[in-house]
Phi, psi and omega in degrees: 000122181269141176244119176263134178243119179257127174237124175254143184208148168214118181055053182243041182298331184288337186233345187295329181293318178298319175302308184298312182297327179294322176290317183294337182276352178298140182284339180291134188272339186253068176251133173251104180266124183240124181247127178246110182261136179265028179092044182298149179229020185249008185102356179304314177299327176292321176293315178302316185299335176301331184251013188302328175288345183249358176256136184294319186201137176235125172249122180230110177192152180294146180217198186255029180110178188298314181296316174302314184294317180304311182299319178300316178294319179294321177299327181273352180289149178236007186284162172281340179228136175237133182233164176236131177229110182291158191294341179254016174245168177209162179278144186293328172206174191280004181245011182301307184292323177298320177296315178300313183298321177303316180299315179293326177295328186283331187281000000 
């Protein structure tokens, strides 16, 4: 079961790396991380590019705001489950996605 995680960001250089590494540290193996950047100009894209080989998709273009960007990310997701992790958030531990998947598998 693939889980898509959508992260939207604009000028989030101070926090985006913690967000990305939080997703990458998850023990669950089938994660599709999609980052939608609204045209950052503060170094956010340079930080994202450090992880480009580990991120499923990066969309970077100006848009009409956070909800527009979230919908853009959701439309491009191919997972069985789609979740949202904002650019200034991170997972409390590395088994969060595994726990979520386990709950869905039981249902």
